[in-house]
Short mmCIF file of C-alpha atoms in Angstrom, two decimals:
data_model
loop_
_atom_site.label_atom_id
_atom_site.label_comp_id
_atom_site.label_asym_id
_atom_site.label_seq_id
_atom_site.Cartn_x
_atom_site.Cartn_y
_atom_site.Cartn_z
CA MET W 1 0.00 0.00 0.00
CA GLN W 2 1.23 3.47 -0.86
CA GLN W 3 2.79 5.48 1.98
CA ARG W 4 2.32 9.26 2.02
CA PHE W 5 3.55 12.11 4.19
CA LEU W 6 0.98 13.70 6.49
CA GLY W 7 0.97 17.37 5.54
CA GLN W 8 4.43 18.91 5.79
CA SER W 9 5.41 16.62 8.67
CA GLY W 10 7.80 13.69 8.48
CA LEU W 11 5.07 11.25 9.57
CA ARG W 12 4.36 8.63 6.91
CA VAL W 13 0.86 7.17 6.73
CA SER W 14 -0.67 4.53 4.49
CA ALA W 15 -3.15 5.69 1.86
CA LEU W 16 -5.92 3.82 3.67
CA SER W 17 -6.38 4.01 7.44
CA LEU W 18 -8.33 1.36 9.33
CA GLY W 19 -11.22 2.95 11.20
CA THR W 20 -12.44 1.23 14.36
CA MET W 21 -15.60 3.14 15.26
CA SER W 22 -17.70 -0.05 15.15
CA TRP W 23 -15.25 -2.17 17.19
CA GLY W 24 -16.79 -3.48 20.37
CA THR W 25 -20.33 -2.60 19.26
CA VAL W 26 -21.15 -3.94 15.78
CA THR W 27 -17.83 -5.79 15.32
CA ASP W 28 -16.73 -8.33 17.94
CA GLU W 29 -13.16 -9.03 19.03
CA GLU W 30 -12.56 -12.02 16.76
CA GLN W 31 -13.79 -10.07 13.75
CA CYS W 32 -11.54 -7.18 14.80
CA ARG W 33 -8.56 -9.53 14.96
CA GLU W 34 -9.26 -10.76 11.42
CA LEU W 35 -9.72 -7.21 10.12
CA LEU W 36 -6.43 -6.11 11.65
CA ARG W 37 -4.50 -9.06 10.23
CA ASP W 38 -5.88 -8.53 6.72
CA TYR W 39 -5.22 -4.79 6.81
CA LEU W 40 -1.62 -5.21 7.99
CA ALA W 41 -0.97 -7.94 5.41
CA ALA W 42 -1.94 -5.46 2.69
CA GLY W 43 0.64 -2.94 3.91
CA GLY W 44 -1.66 -0.72 5.95
CA THR W 45 -0.14 1.03 8.96
CA VAL W 46 -2.67 3.52 10.40
CA LEU W 47 -5.14 2.47 13.10
CA ASP W 48 -7.72 5.17 13.86
CA THR W 49 -9.72 5.14 17.09
CA ALA W 50 -11.08 7.54 19.72
CA MET W 51 -11.93 7.51 23.41
CA SER W 52 -15.62 7.85 22.51
CA TYR W 53 -15.83 4.89 20.13
CA GLY W 54 -17.94 2.25 21.82
CA GLU W 55 -17.47 4.23 25.06
CA GLY W 56 -13.87 2.99 25.14
CA SER W 57 -14.41 -0.54 23.83
CA SER W 58 -12.70 0.20 20.50
CA GLU W 59 -9.49 1.24 22.27
CA ALA W 60 -9.73 -1.68 24.68
CA ILE W 61 -9.94 -4.22 21.85
CA LEU W 62 -7.06 -2.55 20.02
CA GLY W 63 -5.05 -2.72 23.22
CA GLU W 64 -5.61 -6.47 23.39
CA LEU W 65 -4.50 -6.95 19.78
CA ILE W 66 -1.43 -4.70 19.74
CA GLY W 67 1.56 -6.79 20.75
CA ASP W 68 -0.29 -9.96 19.84
CA VAL W 69 -1.19 -9.39 16.19
CA VAL W 70 1.33 -6.60 15.51
CA ALA W 71 4.34 -5.05 17.23
CA ARG W 72 3.68 -1.53 18.52
CA PRO W 73 6.48 0.17 16.49
CA GLU W 74 5.05 -1.17 13.22
CA ILE W 75 1.83 0.88 13.35
CA VAL W 76 0.75 4.51 13.41
CA LEU W 77 -1.69 4.63 16.31
CA VAL W 78 -4.21 7.48 16.22
CA SER W 79 -6.73 8.43 18.87
CA LYS W 80 -8.85 11.42 19.79
CA ALA W 81 -10.18 13.05 22.94
CA GLY W 82 -12.75 15.72 23.67
CA ILE W 83 -15.95 13.78 22.97
CA GLU W 84 -17.46 11.31 25.40
CA ARG W 85 -20.60 9.25 25.09
CA ARG W 86 -22.25 8.56 28.40
CA LYS W 87 -25.33 6.38 28.21
CA GLY W 88 -25.74 7.39 24.59
CA GLN W 89 -25.40 11.12 25.25
CA ARG W 90 -22.71 13.08 23.40
CA MET W 91 -20.64 15.35 25.64
CA VAL W 92 -17.89 17.72 24.44
CA ASP W 93 -15.01 18.76 26.71
CA CYS W 94 -11.82 20.05 25.08
CA SER W 95 -10.54 21.73 28.22
CA ARG W 96 -6.98 20.98 29.32
CA ARG W 97 -8.37 18.86 32.16
CA GLY W 98 -10.76 16.95 29.93
CA LEU W 99 -8.30 16.30 27.12
CA LEU W 100 -5.40 15.15 29.30
CA ALA W 101 -7.66 12.92 31.39
CA GLY W 102 -8.90 11.43 28.13
CA LEU W 103 -5.33 10.86 26.96
CA ASP W 104 -4.42 9.03 30.17
CA ALA W 105 -7.49 6.81 29.83
CA SER W 106 -6.77 6.10 26.15
CA LEU W 107 -3.17 5.10 26.84
CA ALA W 108 -4.31 2.77 29.61
CA ARG W 109 -6.91 1.05 27.42
CA LEU W 110 -4.51 0.79 24.48
CA GLY W 111 -1.72 -0.61 26.67
CA THR W 112 0.89 1.79 25.33
CA ASP W 113 2.85 4.72 26.70
CA TYR W 114 2.49 6.92 23.62
CA LEU W 115 0.30 7.73 20.63
CA ASP W 116 1.77 8.48 17.23
CA LEU W 117 -1.00 10.98 16.53
CA TRP W 118 -3.49 12.53 18.96
CA LEU W 119 -6.36 14.79 17.94
CA ALA W 120 -8.75 17.16 19.63
CA HIS W 121 -11.90 15.42 18.39
CA THR W 122 -13.98 18.53 17.75
CA TRP W 123 -14.17 22.28 18.20
CA ASP W 124 -15.36 23.26 21.68
CA PRO W 125 -17.06 26.69 21.70
CA HIS W 126 -17.03 26.77 25.52
CA VAL W 127 -13.25 26.42 25.94
CA PRO W 128 -10.62 28.97 24.82
CA LEU W 129 -8.79 27.63 21.78
CA GLU W 130 -5.49 28.50 23.46
CA GLU W 131 -6.34 26.07 26.27
CA THR W 132 -7.12 23.23 23.87
CA LEU W 133 -3.89 23.86 21.97
CA ALA W 134 -1.87 24.05 25.19
CA ALA W 135 -3.09 20.56 26.09
CA LEU W 136 -1.95 19.23 22.70
CA ASP W 137 1.43 20.92 23.11
CA TYR W 138 1.88 19.50 26.62
CA ALA W 139 1.03 16.00 25.42
CA VAL W 140 3.80 16.20 22.82
CA SER W 141 6.38 17.81 25.10
CA SER W 142 5.72 15.20 27.81
CA GLY W 143 6.49 12.38 25.37
CA ARG W 144 3.06 10.78 25.42
CA VAL W 145 2.23 11.97 21.90
CA ARG W 146 4.48 12.17 18.84
CA TYR W 147 2.31 14.40 16.62
CA ALA W 148 -0.80 16.48 17.31
CA GLY W 149 -3.78 17.55 15.24
CA VAL W 150 -7.47 18.35 15.26
CA SER W 151 -10.67 16.84 13.93
CA ASN W 152 -13.86 18.27 12.47
CA TYR W 153 -12.50 21.84 12.44
CA ALA W 154 -14.01 24.30 9.97
CA GLY W 155 -11.68 26.31 7.77
CA TRP W 156 -11.51 29.42 9.97
CA GLN W 157 -11.06 27.27 13.08
CA LEU W 158 -8.18 25.38 11.48
CA ALA W 159 -6.49 28.58 10.28
CA LYS W 160 -6.73 30.11 13.76
CA ALA W 161 -5.46 26.95 15.44
CA ALA W 162 -2.51 26.70 13.05
CA GLN W 163 -1.58 30.29 13.81
CA LEU W 164 -1.80 29.98 17.60
CA SER W 165 -0.43 26.48 18.21
CA ALA W 166 3.08 26.23 19.64
CA GLU W 167 3.31 22.62 18.46
CA PRO W 168 2.80 22.43 14.67
CA LEU W 169 -0.49 20.73 13.86
CA VAL W 170 -0.11 18.03 11.22
CA VAL W 171 -3.69 16.98 10.44
CA ASN W 172 -7.36 17.86 10.41
CA GLN W 173 -9.61 14.79 10.23
CA VAL W 174 -12.88 15.71 8.52
CA GLU W 175 -15.63 14.09 6.53
CA TYR W 176 -14.79 14.17 2.83
CA SER W 177 -16.09 12.09 -0.06
CA LEU W 178 -17.93 12.40 -3.36
CA LEU W 179 -21.11 12.73 -1.30
CA ASN W 180 -19.73 15.46 0.96
CA ARG W 181 -17.33 17.96 -0.59
CA SER W 182 -17.97 20.71 1.96
CA ALA W 183 -14.30 20.54 3.02
CA GLU W 184 -13.38 22.11 -0.31
CA GLN W 185 -15.03 25.41 0.62
CA GLU W 186 -12.64 26.48 3.37
CA VAL W 187 -10.98 23.51 5.07
CA ILE W 188 -8.79 22.37 2.17
CA PRO W 189 -7.51 25.89 1.35
CA ALA W 190 -6.74 26.50 5.04
CA ALA W 191 -4.95 23.14 5.31
CA GLU W 192 -2.87 23.77 2.20
CA ASP W 193 -1.89 27.22 3.43
CA ALA W 194 -0.76 25.84 6.80
CA GLY W 195 0.90 22.67 5.49
CA ILE W 196 -1.63 20.50 7.31
CA GLY W 197 -2.71 17.12 5.93
CA ILE W 198 -6.29 15.95 5.60
CA MET W 199 -7.40 12.61 7.02
CA CYS W 200 -10.81 11.76 5.54
CA TRP W 201 -13.49 10.01 7.53
CA GLY W 202 -16.65 8.88 5.73
CA ALA W 203 -14.45 8.27 2.68
CA LEU W 204 -17.02 5.88 1.18
CA GLY W 205 -19.95 8.17 1.91
CA ARG W 206 -20.81 6.26 5.10
CA GLY W 207 -20.91 3.09 3.00
CA VAL W 208 -23.29 4.40 0.34
CA LEU W 209 -20.59 4.77 -2.33
CA THR W 210 -20.07 1.01 -2.38
CA GLY W 211 -23.42 0.83 -4.19
CA LYS W 212 -24.94 -1.57 -1.68
CA TYR W 213 -27.85 0.75 -0.87
CA ARG W 214 -28.96 1.08 -4.48
CA GLY W 215 -32.68 0.36 -4.68
CA GLN W 216 -32.97 -1.01 -1.15
CA ILE W 217 -31.45 -1.00 2.32
CA PRO W 218 -29.76 -4.37 3.02
CA SER W 219 -31.10 -5.95 6.20
CA ASP W 220 -27.60 -6.49 7.61
CA SER W 221 -26.38 -2.95 6.88
CA ARG W 222 -25.94 0.07 9.14
CA GLY W 223 -28.80 1.74 7.31
CA ALA W 224 -31.17 -0.95 8.59
CA SER W 225 -30.10 -0.69 12.23
CA GLU W 226 -31.82 1.58 14.72
CA ARG W 227 -28.46 2.73 16.07
CA TRP W 228 -26.93 3.73 12.71
CA ALA W 229 -29.87 4.52 10.39
CA GLY W 230 -29.62 8.26 11.04
CA TYR W 231 -25.92 8.17 10.17
CA VAL W 232 -26.56 6.76 6.69
CA GLU W 233 -29.91 8.38 5.83
CA PRO W 234 -28.62 11.79 4.58
CA TYR W 235 -26.93 10.05 1.63
CA LEU W 236 -29.81 7.88 0.43
CA SER W 237 -31.82 10.35 -1.66
CA GLY W 238 -31.72 13.47 -3.83
CA LYS W 239 -28.34 14.65 -5.08
CA ALA W 240 -26.51 11.87 -3.24
CA SER W 241 -28.45 9.25 -5.20
CA ARG W 242 -27.60 10.93 -8.50
CA ILE W 243 -23.91 10.97 -7.58
CA THR W 244 -23.99 7.30 -6.64
CA GLU W 245 -25.68 6.41 -9.93
CA ALA W 246 -23.02 8.32 -11.89
CA LEU W 247 -20.32 6.49 -9.95
CA ILE W 248 -21.92 3.11 -10.68
CA THR W 249 -22.08 3.96 -14.40
CA ALA W 250 -18.42 5.01 -14.43
CA ALA W 251 -17.39 1.86 -12.57
CA LYS W 252 -19.18 -0.36 -15.09
CA GLY W 253 -17.46 1.46 -17.95
CA LEU W 254 -14.03 0.90 -16.40
CA ASP W 255 -14.85 -2.61 -15.12
CA ARG W 256 -13.95 -1.54 -11.59
CA GLY W 257 -15.75 -1.38 -8.26
CA THR W 258 -17.76 1.68 -7.21
CA GLY W 259 -16.01 1.96 -3.86
CA GLU W 260 -12.67 1.62 -5.63
CA LEU W 261 -13.44 4.60 -7.88
CA ALA W 262 -14.66 6.67 -4.93
CA LEU W 263 -11.41 6.09 -3.05
CA SER W 264 -9.24 6.76 -6.11
CA TRP W 265 -11.05 10.06 -6.68
CA LEU W 266 -10.62 11.07 -3.03
CA LEU W 267 -6.95 10.17 -2.66
CA ASP W 268 -6.11 12.35 -5.65
CA ARG W 269 -7.62 15.50 -4.06
CA ALA W 270 -5.52 18.38 -2.78
CA ALA W 271 -4.08 18.01 0.76
CA VAL W 272 -5.55 14.51 1.27
CA ALA W 273 -3.05 12.18 2.94
CA THR W 274 -5.14 9.18 3.95
CA ALA W 275 -8.71 7.93 3.76
CA VAL W 276 -10.28 6.20 6.76
CA VAL W 277 -12.28 3.08 5.91
CA GLY W 278 -14.38 1.35 8.54
CA PRO W 279 -15.43 -2.10 7.31
CA ARG W 280 -17.54 -4.14 9.69
CA ASN W 281 -16.32 -7.52 8.46
CA SER W 282 -13.49 -9.20 6.57
CA THR W 283 -15.46 -9.51 3.32
CA GLN W 284 -15.94 -5.75 3.14
CA LEU W 285 -12.29 -5.09 3.96
CA LYS W 286 -10.95 -7.53 1.37
CA THR W 287 -13.01 -5.80 -1.31
CA ILE W 288 -11.52 -2.45 -0.28
CA LEU W 289 -7.96 -3.78 -0.11
CA ALA W 290 -8.24 -5.26 -3.61
CA SER W 291 -8.86 -1.76 -4.99
CA ASN W 292 -6.66 -0.13 -7.59
CA LEU W 293 -6.10 3.29 -6.03
CA GLU W 294 -4.23 4.89 -8.93
CA PRO W 295 -5.64 8.24 -10.17
CA LEU W 296 -8.68 7.93 -12.43
CA PRO W 297 -8.66 8.82 -16.13
CA GLU W 298 -9.01 12.58 -16.48
CA GLN W 299 -12.36 12.34 -18.28
CA ILE W 300 -13.87 10.21 -15.50
CA THR W 301 -12.58 12.60 -12.84
CA GLU W 302 -14.16 15.53 -14.67
CA VAL W 303 -17.53 13.77 -14.85
CA LEU W 304 -17.47 12.88 -11.15
CA ASP W 305 -16.36 16.41 -10.26
CA GLU W 306 -19.25 17.89 -12.22
CA VAL W 307 -21.99 15.63 -10.89
CA SER W 308 -20.86 16.01 -7.26
CA VAL W 309 -20.10 19.75 -7.16
CA GLY W 310 -21.57 21.28 -4.00
CA ALA W 311 -22.39 17.88 -2.50
CA GLY W 312 -22.85 17.85 1.26
CA PHE W 313 -22.37 21.58 1.75
CA GLU W 314 -25.47 21.61 3.96
CA LEU W 315 -23.97 18.90 6.20
CA GLY W 316 -20.52 20.39 6.82
CA VAL W 317 -17.36 18.54 7.82
CA GLY W 318 -18.08 17.63 11.46
CA ARG W 319 -19.42 14.65 13.35
#
């Protein structure tokens, strides 16, 4: 798998990152073990988690697998703090106290004494930005974090953070795909100006760009579950459906998979370093890993650009 630099930093990341948001909830430990083995065998290096995923269960499972399935130095371990889910309720706390307590808890669950990359999970309007950035800086200077970044920051927020941060920020993780190009309005220009890389979550349009939702919602899919239906629903009608149909047509013409084309398109965009994929099972992951991720023919790129222009602007880049 191709390795790319994250922004202007010296940190190398694989083109595809393995997302673990469903680990410990939808995906059990044995499935997680199989996913991790397959991903590593394909040359992947980046494992993306957060303290809020599964209320800590994602990190806990990763902690069990690291050292067993893979040696710690062989991976780029990414986690985030600032969002907690308590009994299903989303709580944001990007204060110095909240972030550093989250870091301590993440390291304990992961069974490691450092993270390669640690992100403030979201913008917190109730905490001074300087305080959030000071926590990131302290985490790096104390040796518990190698690189720092942010997640779900709008363009003006990213520009301000890049200007104020003592420790250079290397990444902004935001939603970005053919079905949501809102990052192109302000986030991408701000990232390019500051030398910050983009890590894309929702790279397959929350699963919709695989084509599996065409005409119906599969009974075993996230879209059919009470927990995840609201996550998928915004991309099942209107403009999103037209984009998916255009992608399916292009894929047939090239004799390639729809998800494969979606990832190729995304990885060729400005400032994008890595795309996070979150398969729930080994079958889904093997399909993704078999993808040809080389840039698309120029004519196909132009068609996809045209049909998807303005997509997702009403949704924004945050989660």
